[in-house]
PDB file of C-alpha atoms in Angstrom:
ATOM      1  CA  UNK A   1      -9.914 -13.589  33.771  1.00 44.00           C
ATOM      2  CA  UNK A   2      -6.142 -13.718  33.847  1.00 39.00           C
ATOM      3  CA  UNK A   3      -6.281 -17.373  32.301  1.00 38.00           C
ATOM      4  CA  UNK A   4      -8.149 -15.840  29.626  1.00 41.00           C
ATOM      5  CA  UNK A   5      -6.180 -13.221  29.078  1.00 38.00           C
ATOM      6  CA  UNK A   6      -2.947 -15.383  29.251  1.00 34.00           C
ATOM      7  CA  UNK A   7      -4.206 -18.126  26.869  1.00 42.00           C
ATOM      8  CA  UNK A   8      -5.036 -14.911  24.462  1.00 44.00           C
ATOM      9  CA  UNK A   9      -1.720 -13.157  24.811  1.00 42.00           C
ATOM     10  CA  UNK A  10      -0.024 -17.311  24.057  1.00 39.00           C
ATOM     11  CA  UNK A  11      -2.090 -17.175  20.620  1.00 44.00           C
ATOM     12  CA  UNK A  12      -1.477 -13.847  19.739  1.00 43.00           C
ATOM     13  CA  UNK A  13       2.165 -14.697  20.047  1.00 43.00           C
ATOM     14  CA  UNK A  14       1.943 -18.240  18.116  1.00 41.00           C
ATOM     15  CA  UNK A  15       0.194 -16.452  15.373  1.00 46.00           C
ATOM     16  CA  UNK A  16       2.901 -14.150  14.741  1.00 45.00           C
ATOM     17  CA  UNK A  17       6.035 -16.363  14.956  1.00 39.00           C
ATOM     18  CA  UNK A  18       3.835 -18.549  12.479  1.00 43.00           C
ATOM     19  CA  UNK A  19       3.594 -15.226  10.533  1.00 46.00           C
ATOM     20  CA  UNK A  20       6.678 -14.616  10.747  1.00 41.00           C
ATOM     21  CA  UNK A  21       8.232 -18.019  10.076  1.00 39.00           C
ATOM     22  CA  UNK A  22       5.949 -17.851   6.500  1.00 46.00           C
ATOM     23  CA  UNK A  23       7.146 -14.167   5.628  1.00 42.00           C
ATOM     24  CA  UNK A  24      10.788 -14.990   5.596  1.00 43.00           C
ATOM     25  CA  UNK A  25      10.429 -19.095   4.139  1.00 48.00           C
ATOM     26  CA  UNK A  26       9.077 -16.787   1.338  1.00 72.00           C
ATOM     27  CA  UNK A  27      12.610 -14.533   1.446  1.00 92.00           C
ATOM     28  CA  UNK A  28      11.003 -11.337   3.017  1.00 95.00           C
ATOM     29  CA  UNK A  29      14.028  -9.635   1.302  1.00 97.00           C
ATOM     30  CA  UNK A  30      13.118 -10.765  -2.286  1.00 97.00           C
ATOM     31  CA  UNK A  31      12.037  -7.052  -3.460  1.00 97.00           C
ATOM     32  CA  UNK A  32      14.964  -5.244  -1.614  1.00 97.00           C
ATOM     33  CA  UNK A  33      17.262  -7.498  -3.241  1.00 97.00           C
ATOM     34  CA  UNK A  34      15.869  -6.469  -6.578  1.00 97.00           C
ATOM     35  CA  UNK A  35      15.804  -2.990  -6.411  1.00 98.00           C
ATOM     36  CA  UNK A  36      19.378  -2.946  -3.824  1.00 96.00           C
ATOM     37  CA  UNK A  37      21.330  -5.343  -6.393  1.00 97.00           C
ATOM     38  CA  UNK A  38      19.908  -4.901  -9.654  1.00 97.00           C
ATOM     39  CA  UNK A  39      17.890  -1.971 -10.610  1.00 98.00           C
ATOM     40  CA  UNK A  40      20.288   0.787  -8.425  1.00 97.00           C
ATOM     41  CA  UNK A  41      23.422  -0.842 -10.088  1.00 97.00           C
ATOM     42  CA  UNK A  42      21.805  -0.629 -13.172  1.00 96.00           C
ATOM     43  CA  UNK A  43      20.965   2.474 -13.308  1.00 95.00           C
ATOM     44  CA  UNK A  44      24.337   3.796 -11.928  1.00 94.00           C
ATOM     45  CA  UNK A  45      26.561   1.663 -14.892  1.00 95.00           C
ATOM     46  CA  UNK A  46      24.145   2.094 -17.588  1.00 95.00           C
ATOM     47  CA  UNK A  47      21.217   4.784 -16.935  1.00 94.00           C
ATOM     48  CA  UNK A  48      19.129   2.013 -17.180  1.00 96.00           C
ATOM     49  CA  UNK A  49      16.803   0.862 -14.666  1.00 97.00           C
ATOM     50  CA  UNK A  50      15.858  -2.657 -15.693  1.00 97.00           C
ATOM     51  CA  UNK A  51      14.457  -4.793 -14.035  1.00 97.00           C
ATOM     52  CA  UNK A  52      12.779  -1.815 -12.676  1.00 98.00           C
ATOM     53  CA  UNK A  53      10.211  -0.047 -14.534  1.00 98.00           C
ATOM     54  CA  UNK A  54      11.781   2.993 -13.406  1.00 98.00           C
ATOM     55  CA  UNK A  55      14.343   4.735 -11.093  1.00 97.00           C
ATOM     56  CA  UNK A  56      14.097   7.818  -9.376  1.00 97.00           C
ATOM     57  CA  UNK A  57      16.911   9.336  -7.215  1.00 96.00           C
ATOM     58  CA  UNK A  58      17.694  12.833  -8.451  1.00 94.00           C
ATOM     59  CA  UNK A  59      17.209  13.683  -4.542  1.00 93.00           C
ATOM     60  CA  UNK A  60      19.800  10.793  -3.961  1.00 94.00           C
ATOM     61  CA  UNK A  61      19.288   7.203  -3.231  1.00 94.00           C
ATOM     62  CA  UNK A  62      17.938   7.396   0.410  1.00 95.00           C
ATOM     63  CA  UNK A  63      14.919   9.525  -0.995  1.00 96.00           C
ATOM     64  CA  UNK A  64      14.565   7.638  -4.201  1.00 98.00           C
ATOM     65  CA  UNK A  65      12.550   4.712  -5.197  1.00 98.00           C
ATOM     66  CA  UNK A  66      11.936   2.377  -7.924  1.00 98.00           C
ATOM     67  CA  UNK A  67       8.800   1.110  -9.836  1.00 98.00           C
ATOM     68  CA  UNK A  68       8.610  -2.563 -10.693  1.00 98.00           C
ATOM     69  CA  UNK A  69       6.184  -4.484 -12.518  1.00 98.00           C
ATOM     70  CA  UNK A  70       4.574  -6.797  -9.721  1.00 97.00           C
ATOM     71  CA  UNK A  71       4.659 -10.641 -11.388  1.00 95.00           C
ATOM     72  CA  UNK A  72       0.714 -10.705 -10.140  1.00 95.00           C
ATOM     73  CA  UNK A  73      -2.247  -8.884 -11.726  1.00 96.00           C
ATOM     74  CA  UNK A  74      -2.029  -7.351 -15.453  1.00 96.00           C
ATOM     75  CA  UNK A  75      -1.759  -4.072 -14.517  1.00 98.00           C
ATOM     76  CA  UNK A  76      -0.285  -4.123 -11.200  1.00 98.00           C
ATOM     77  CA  UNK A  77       2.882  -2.303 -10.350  1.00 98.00           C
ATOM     78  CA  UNK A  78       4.824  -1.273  -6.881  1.00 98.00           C
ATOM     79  CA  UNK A  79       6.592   1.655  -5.531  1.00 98.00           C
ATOM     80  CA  UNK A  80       9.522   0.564  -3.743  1.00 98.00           C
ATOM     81  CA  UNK A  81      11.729   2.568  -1.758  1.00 98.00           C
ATOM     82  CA  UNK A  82      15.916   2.729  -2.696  1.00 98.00           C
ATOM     83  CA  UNK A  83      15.966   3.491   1.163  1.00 97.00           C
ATOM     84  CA  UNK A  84      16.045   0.039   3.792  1.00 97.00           C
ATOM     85  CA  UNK A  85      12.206   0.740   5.260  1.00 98.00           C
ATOM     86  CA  UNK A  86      11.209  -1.861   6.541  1.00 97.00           C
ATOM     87  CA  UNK A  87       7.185  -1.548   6.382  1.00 98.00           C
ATOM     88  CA  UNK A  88       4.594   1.003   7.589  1.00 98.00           C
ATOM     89  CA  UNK A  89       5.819   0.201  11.114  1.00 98.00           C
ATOM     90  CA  UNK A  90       9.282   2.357  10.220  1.00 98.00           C
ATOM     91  CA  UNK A  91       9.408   5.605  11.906  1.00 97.00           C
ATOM     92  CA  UNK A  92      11.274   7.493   8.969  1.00 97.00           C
ATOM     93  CA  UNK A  93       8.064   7.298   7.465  1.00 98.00           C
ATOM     94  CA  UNK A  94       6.779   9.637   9.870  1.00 97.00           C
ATOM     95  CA  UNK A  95       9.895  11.962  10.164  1.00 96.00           C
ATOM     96  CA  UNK A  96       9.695  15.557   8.591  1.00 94.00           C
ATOM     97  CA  UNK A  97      11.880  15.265   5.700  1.00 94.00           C
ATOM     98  CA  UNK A  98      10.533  11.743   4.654  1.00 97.00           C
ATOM     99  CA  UNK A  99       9.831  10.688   0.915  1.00 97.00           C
ATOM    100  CA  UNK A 100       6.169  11.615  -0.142  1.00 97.00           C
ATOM    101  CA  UNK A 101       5.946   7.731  -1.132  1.00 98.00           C
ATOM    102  CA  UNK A 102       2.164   8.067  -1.628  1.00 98.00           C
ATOM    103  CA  UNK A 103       2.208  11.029  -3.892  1.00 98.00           C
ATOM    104  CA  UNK A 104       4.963   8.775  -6.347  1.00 98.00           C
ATOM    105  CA  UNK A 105       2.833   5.678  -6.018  1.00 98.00           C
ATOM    106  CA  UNK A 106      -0.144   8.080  -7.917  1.00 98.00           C
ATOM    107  CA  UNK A 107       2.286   9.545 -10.584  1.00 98.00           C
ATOM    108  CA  UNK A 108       3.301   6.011 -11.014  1.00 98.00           C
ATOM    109  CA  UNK A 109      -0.163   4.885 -12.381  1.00 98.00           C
ATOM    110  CA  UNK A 110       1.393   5.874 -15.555  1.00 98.00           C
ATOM    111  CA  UNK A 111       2.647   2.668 -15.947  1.00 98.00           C
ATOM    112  CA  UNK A 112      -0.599   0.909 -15.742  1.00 98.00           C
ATOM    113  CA  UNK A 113      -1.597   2.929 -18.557  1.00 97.00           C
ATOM    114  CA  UNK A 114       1.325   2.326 -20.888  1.00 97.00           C
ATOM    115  CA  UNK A 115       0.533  -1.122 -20.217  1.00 96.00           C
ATOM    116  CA  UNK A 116      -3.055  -0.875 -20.713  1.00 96.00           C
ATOM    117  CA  UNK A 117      -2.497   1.577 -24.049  1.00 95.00           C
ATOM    118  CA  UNK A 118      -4.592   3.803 -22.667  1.00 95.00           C
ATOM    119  CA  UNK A 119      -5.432   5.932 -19.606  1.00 96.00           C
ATOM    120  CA  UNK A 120      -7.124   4.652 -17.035  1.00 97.00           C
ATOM    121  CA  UNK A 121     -10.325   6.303 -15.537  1.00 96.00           C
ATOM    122  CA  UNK A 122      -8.745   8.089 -12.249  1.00 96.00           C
ATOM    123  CA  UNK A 123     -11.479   6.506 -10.085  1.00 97.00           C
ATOM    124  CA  UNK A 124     -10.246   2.770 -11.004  1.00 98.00           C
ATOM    125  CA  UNK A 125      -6.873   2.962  -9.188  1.00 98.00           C
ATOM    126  CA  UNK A 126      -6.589   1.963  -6.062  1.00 98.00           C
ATOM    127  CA  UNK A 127      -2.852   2.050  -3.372  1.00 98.00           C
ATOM    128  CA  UNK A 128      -2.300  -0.284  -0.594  1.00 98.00           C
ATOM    129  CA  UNK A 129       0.110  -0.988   2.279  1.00 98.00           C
ATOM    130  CA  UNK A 130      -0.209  -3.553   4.002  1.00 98.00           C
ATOM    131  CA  UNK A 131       0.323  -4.687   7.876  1.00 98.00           C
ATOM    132  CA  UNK A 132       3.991  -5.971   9.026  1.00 95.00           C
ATOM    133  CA  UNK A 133       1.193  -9.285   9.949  1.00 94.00           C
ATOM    134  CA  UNK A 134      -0.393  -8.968   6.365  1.00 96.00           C
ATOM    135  CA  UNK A 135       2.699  -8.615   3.816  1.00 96.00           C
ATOM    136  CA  UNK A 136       5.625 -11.108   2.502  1.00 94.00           C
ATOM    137  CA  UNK A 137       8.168  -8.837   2.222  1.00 96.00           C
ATOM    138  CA  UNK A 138      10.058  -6.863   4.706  1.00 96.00           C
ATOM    139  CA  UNK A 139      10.711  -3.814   2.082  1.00 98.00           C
ATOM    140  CA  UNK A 140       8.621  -1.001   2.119  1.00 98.00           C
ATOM    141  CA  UNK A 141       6.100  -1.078  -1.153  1.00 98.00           C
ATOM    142  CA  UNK A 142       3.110   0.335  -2.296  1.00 98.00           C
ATOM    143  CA  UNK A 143       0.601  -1.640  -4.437  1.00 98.00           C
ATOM    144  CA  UNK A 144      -0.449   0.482  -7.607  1.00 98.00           C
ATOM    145  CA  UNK A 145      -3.618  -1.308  -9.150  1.00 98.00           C
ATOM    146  CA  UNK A 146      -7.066  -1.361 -10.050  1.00 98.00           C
ATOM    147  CA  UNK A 147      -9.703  -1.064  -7.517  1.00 98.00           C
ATOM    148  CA  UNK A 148     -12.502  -3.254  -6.640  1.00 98.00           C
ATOM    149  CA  UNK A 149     -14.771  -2.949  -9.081  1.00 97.00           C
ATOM    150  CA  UNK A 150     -17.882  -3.072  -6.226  1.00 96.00           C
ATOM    151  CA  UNK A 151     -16.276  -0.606  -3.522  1.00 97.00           C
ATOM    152  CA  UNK A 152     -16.599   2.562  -5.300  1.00 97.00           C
ATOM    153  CA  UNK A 153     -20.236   2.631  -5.370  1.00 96.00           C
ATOM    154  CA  UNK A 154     -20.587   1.636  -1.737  1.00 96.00           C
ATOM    155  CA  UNK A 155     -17.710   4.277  -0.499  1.00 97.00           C
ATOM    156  CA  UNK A 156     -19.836   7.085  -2.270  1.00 95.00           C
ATOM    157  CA  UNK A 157     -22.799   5.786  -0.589  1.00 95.00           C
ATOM    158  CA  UNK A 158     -21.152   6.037   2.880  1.00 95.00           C
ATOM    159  CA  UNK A 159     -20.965   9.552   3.396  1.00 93.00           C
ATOM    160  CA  UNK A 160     -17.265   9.629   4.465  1.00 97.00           C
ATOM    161  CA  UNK A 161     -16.235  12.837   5.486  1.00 96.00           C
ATOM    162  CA  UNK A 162     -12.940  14.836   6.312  1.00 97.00           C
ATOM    163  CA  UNK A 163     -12.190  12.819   9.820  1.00 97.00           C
ATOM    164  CA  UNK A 164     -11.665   9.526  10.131  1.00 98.00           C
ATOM    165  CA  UNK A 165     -14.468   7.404  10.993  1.00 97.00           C
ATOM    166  CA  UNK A 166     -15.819   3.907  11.380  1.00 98.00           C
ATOM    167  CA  UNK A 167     -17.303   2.408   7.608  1.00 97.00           C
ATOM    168  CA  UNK A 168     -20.346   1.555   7.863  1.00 95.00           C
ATOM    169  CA  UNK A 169     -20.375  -2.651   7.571  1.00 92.00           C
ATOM    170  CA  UNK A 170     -17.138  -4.258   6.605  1.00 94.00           C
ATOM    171  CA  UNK A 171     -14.710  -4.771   3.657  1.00 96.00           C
ATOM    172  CA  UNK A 172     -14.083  -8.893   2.892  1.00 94.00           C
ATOM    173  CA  UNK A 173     -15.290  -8.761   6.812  1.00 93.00           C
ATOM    174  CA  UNK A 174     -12.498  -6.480   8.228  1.00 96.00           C
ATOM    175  CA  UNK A 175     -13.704  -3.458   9.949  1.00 96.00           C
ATOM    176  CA  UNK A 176     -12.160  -0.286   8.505  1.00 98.00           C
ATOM    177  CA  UNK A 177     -11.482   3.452   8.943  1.00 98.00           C
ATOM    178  CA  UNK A 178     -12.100   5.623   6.237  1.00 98.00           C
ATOM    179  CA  UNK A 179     -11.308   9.771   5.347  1.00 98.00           C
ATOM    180  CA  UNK A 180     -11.708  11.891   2.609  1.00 98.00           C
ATOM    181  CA  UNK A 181      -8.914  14.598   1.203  1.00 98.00           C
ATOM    182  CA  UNK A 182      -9.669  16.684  -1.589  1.00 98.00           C
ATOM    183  CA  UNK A 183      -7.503  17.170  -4.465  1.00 97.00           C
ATOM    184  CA  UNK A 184      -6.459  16.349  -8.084  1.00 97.00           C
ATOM    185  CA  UNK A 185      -2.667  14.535  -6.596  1.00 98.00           C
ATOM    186  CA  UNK A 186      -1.702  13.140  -3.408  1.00 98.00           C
ATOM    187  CA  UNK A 187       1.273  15.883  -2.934  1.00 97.00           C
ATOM    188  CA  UNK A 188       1.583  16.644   0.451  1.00 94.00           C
ATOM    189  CA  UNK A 189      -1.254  14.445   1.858  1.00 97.00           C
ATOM    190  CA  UNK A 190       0.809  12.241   3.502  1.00 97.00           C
ATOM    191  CA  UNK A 191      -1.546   9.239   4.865  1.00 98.00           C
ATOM    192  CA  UNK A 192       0.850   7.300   6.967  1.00 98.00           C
ATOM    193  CA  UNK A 193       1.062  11.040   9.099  1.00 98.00           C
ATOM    194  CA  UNK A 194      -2.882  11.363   8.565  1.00 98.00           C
ATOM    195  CA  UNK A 195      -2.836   8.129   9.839  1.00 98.00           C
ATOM    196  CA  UNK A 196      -0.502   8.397  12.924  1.00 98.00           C
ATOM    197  CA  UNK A 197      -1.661  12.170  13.903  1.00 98.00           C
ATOM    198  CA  UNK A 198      -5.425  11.246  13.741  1.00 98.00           C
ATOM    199  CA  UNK A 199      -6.212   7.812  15.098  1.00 98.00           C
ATOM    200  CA  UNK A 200      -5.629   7.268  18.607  1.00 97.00           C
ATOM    201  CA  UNK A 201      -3.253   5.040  19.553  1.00 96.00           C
ATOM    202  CA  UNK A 202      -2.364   4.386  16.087  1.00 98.00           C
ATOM    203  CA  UNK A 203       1.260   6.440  16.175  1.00 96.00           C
ATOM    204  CA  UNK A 204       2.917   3.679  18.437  1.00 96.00           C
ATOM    205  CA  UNK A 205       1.044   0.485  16.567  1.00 97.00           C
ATOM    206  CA  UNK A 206       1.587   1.667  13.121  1.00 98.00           C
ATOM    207  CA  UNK A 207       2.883  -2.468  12.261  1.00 97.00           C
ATOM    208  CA  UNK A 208      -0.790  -3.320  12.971  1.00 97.00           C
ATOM    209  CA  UNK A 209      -2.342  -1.245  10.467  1.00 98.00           C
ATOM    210  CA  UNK A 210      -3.055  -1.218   6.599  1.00 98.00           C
ATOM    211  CA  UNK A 211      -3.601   1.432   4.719  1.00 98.00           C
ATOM    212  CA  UNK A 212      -5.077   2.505   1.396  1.00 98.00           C
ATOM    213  CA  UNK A 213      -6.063   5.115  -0.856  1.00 98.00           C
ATOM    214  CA  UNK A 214      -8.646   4.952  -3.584  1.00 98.00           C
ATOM    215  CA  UNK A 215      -9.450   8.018  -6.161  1.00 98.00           C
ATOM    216  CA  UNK A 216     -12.686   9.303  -6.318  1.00 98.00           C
ATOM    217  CA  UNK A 217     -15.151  12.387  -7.176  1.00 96.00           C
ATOM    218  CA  UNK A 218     -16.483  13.864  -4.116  1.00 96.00           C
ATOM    219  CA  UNK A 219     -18.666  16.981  -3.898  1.00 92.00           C
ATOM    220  CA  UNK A 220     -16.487  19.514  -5.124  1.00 92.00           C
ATOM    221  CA  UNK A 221     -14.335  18.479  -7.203  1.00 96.00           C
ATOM    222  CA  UNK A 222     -11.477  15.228  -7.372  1.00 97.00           C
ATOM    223  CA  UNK A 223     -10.219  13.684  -3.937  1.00 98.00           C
ATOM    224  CA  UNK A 224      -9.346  10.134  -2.411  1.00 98.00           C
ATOM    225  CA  UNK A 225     -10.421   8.484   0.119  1.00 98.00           C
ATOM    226  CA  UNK A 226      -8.418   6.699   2.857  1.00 98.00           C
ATOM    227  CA  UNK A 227      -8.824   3.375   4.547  1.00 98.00           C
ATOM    228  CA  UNK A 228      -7.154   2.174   7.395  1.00 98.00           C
ATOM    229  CA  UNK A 229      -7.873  -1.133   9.352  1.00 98.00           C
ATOM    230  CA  UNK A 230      -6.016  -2.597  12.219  1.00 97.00           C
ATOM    231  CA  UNK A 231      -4.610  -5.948  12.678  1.00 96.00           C
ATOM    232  CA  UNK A 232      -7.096  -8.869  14.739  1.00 93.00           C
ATOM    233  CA  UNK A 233      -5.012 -11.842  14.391  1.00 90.00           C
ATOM    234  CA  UNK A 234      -7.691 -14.022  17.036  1.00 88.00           C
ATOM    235  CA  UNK A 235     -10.344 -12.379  14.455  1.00 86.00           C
ATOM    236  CA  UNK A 236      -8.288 -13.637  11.121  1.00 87.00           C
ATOM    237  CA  UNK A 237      -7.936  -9.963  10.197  1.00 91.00           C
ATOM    238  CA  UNK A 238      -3.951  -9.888   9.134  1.00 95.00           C
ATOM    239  CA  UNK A 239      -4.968  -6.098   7.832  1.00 96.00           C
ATOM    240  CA  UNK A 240      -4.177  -6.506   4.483  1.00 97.00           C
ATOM    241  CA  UNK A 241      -5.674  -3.726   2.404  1.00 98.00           C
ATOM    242  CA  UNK A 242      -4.490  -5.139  -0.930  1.00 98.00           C
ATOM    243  CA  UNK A 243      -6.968  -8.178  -0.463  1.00 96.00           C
ATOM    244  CA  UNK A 244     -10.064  -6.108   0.658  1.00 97.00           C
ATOM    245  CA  UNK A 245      -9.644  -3.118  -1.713  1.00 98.00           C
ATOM    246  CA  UNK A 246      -7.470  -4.357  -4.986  1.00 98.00           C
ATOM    247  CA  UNK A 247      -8.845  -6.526  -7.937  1.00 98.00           C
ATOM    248  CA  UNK A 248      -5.083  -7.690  -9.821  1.00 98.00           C
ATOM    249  CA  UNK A 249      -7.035  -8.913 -12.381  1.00 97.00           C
ATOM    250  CA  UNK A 250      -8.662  -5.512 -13.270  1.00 97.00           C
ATOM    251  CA  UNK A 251     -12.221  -6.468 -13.637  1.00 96.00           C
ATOM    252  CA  UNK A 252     -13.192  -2.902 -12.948  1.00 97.00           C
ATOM    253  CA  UNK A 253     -12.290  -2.298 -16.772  1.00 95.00           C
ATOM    254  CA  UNK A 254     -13.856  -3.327 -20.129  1.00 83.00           C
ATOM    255  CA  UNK A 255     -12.798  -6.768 -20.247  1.00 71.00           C
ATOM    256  CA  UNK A 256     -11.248  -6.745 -23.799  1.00 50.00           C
ATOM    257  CA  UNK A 257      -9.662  -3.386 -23.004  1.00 47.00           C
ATOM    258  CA  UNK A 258      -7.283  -5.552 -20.278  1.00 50.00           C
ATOM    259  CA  UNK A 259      -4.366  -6.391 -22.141  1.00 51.00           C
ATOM    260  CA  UNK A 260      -1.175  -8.456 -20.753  1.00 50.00           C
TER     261      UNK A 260
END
């Protein structure tokens, strides 16, 4: 038993420094670097947050954040913080007076629909973190983009309920969490805390998991639900929410309504 468990803990360990060799040949720092030396500058010389979609730091820069057009998916854009956080695994996420990233990642679906030229139906967006094991960059950011076009019918057929619980089957074979919270916005819902304060153990692994937030109807009126999975590295799960629950290229929509 100890072999086993000491060949296990030898692969665990292999697969991340192979991770983690991959995330930074990639420059991990890519879309700090962007927002940190372009857009902020920018925007303090010229009111003008290009590249950035847009800017926001009339609470100052370590509460701001930036939206930039993602070079993947038509619609696809991400929140970014103007704060160094590292990933979902950075306790200032989970500190009292920290940004309400999620609830700007939903306003920011505005941007999809300037680019689409029209609004999008609410229940075709779809927000993802993922994993510190499932990411490429080593800044913060939320994915803002169109939802699998097959997982909406299957969530509402799952009876998910106000506590987190177990999904029924899989999602692209990962097990997942899911939770539903009511409501038109995500102000004040706070996931990563939902997250954290709800799951057992998950507070002190927060790294391992991804996270993501889809818009839906439920009984009474306009909510979300909330997925969470966990990192199994011997299982190939790198919990990476944007591959299980986002579709870049948008097939959810009218094809010929897609536009570039």
């Amino acid at each position: 038993m100890t072999v086993k468990i000491f060949r296990a803990s030898v692969v665990l360990e292999l697969l991340g420094l192979l991770v983690s060799w991959a995330v930074h040949a990639a420059n991990a720092d890519a879309l700090w670097q962007i927002v940190h030396q372009q857009c902020v500058p920018h925007w303090q010389q010229a009111q003008d947050p290009a590249p950035c979609a847009a800017l926001d730091m009339s609470q100052g820069e370590p509460q701001g954040h930036a939206i930039l057009k993602d070079i993947h998916g038509v619609l696809q854009y991400l929140l970014i913080p103007t704060a160094r956080v590292s990933g979902i695994e950075s306790p200032l996420l989970l500190q009292a007076d920290a940004p309400d990233y999620w609830a700007a990642a939903w306003r920011a679906r505005q941007w999809m629909d300037r680019l689409h030229g029209s609004a999008l139906p609410r229940e075709a967006v779809a927000l993802t973190v993922n994993s510190q094991w499932g990411r490429s960059q080593n800044q913060l950011h939320i994915h803002v983009s169109c939802v699998r076009p097959e997982l909406p019918a299957r969530l509402q057929q799952a009876g998910i309920g106000a506590h987190w619980q177990p999904l029924p089957g899989d999602i692209n074979g990962h097990a997942y969490l899911a939770r539903a919270v009511p409501g038109e916005t995500l102000d004040d819902v706070q996931p990563f805390r939902l997250l954290a304060d709800e799951v057992a153990g998950a507070s002190g692994q927060m790294g391992s998991y991804t996270l993501a937030v889809i818009a839906t109807r439920l009984a009474d009126g306009p909510g979300f639900w909330l997925l969470a999975s966990k990192a199994d590295l011997l299982a190939g799960n790198f919990a990476s929410a944007e591959g299980d629950v986002q579709d870049h290229d948008c097939q959810v929509l009218p094809p010929l309504a897609v536009t570039q």
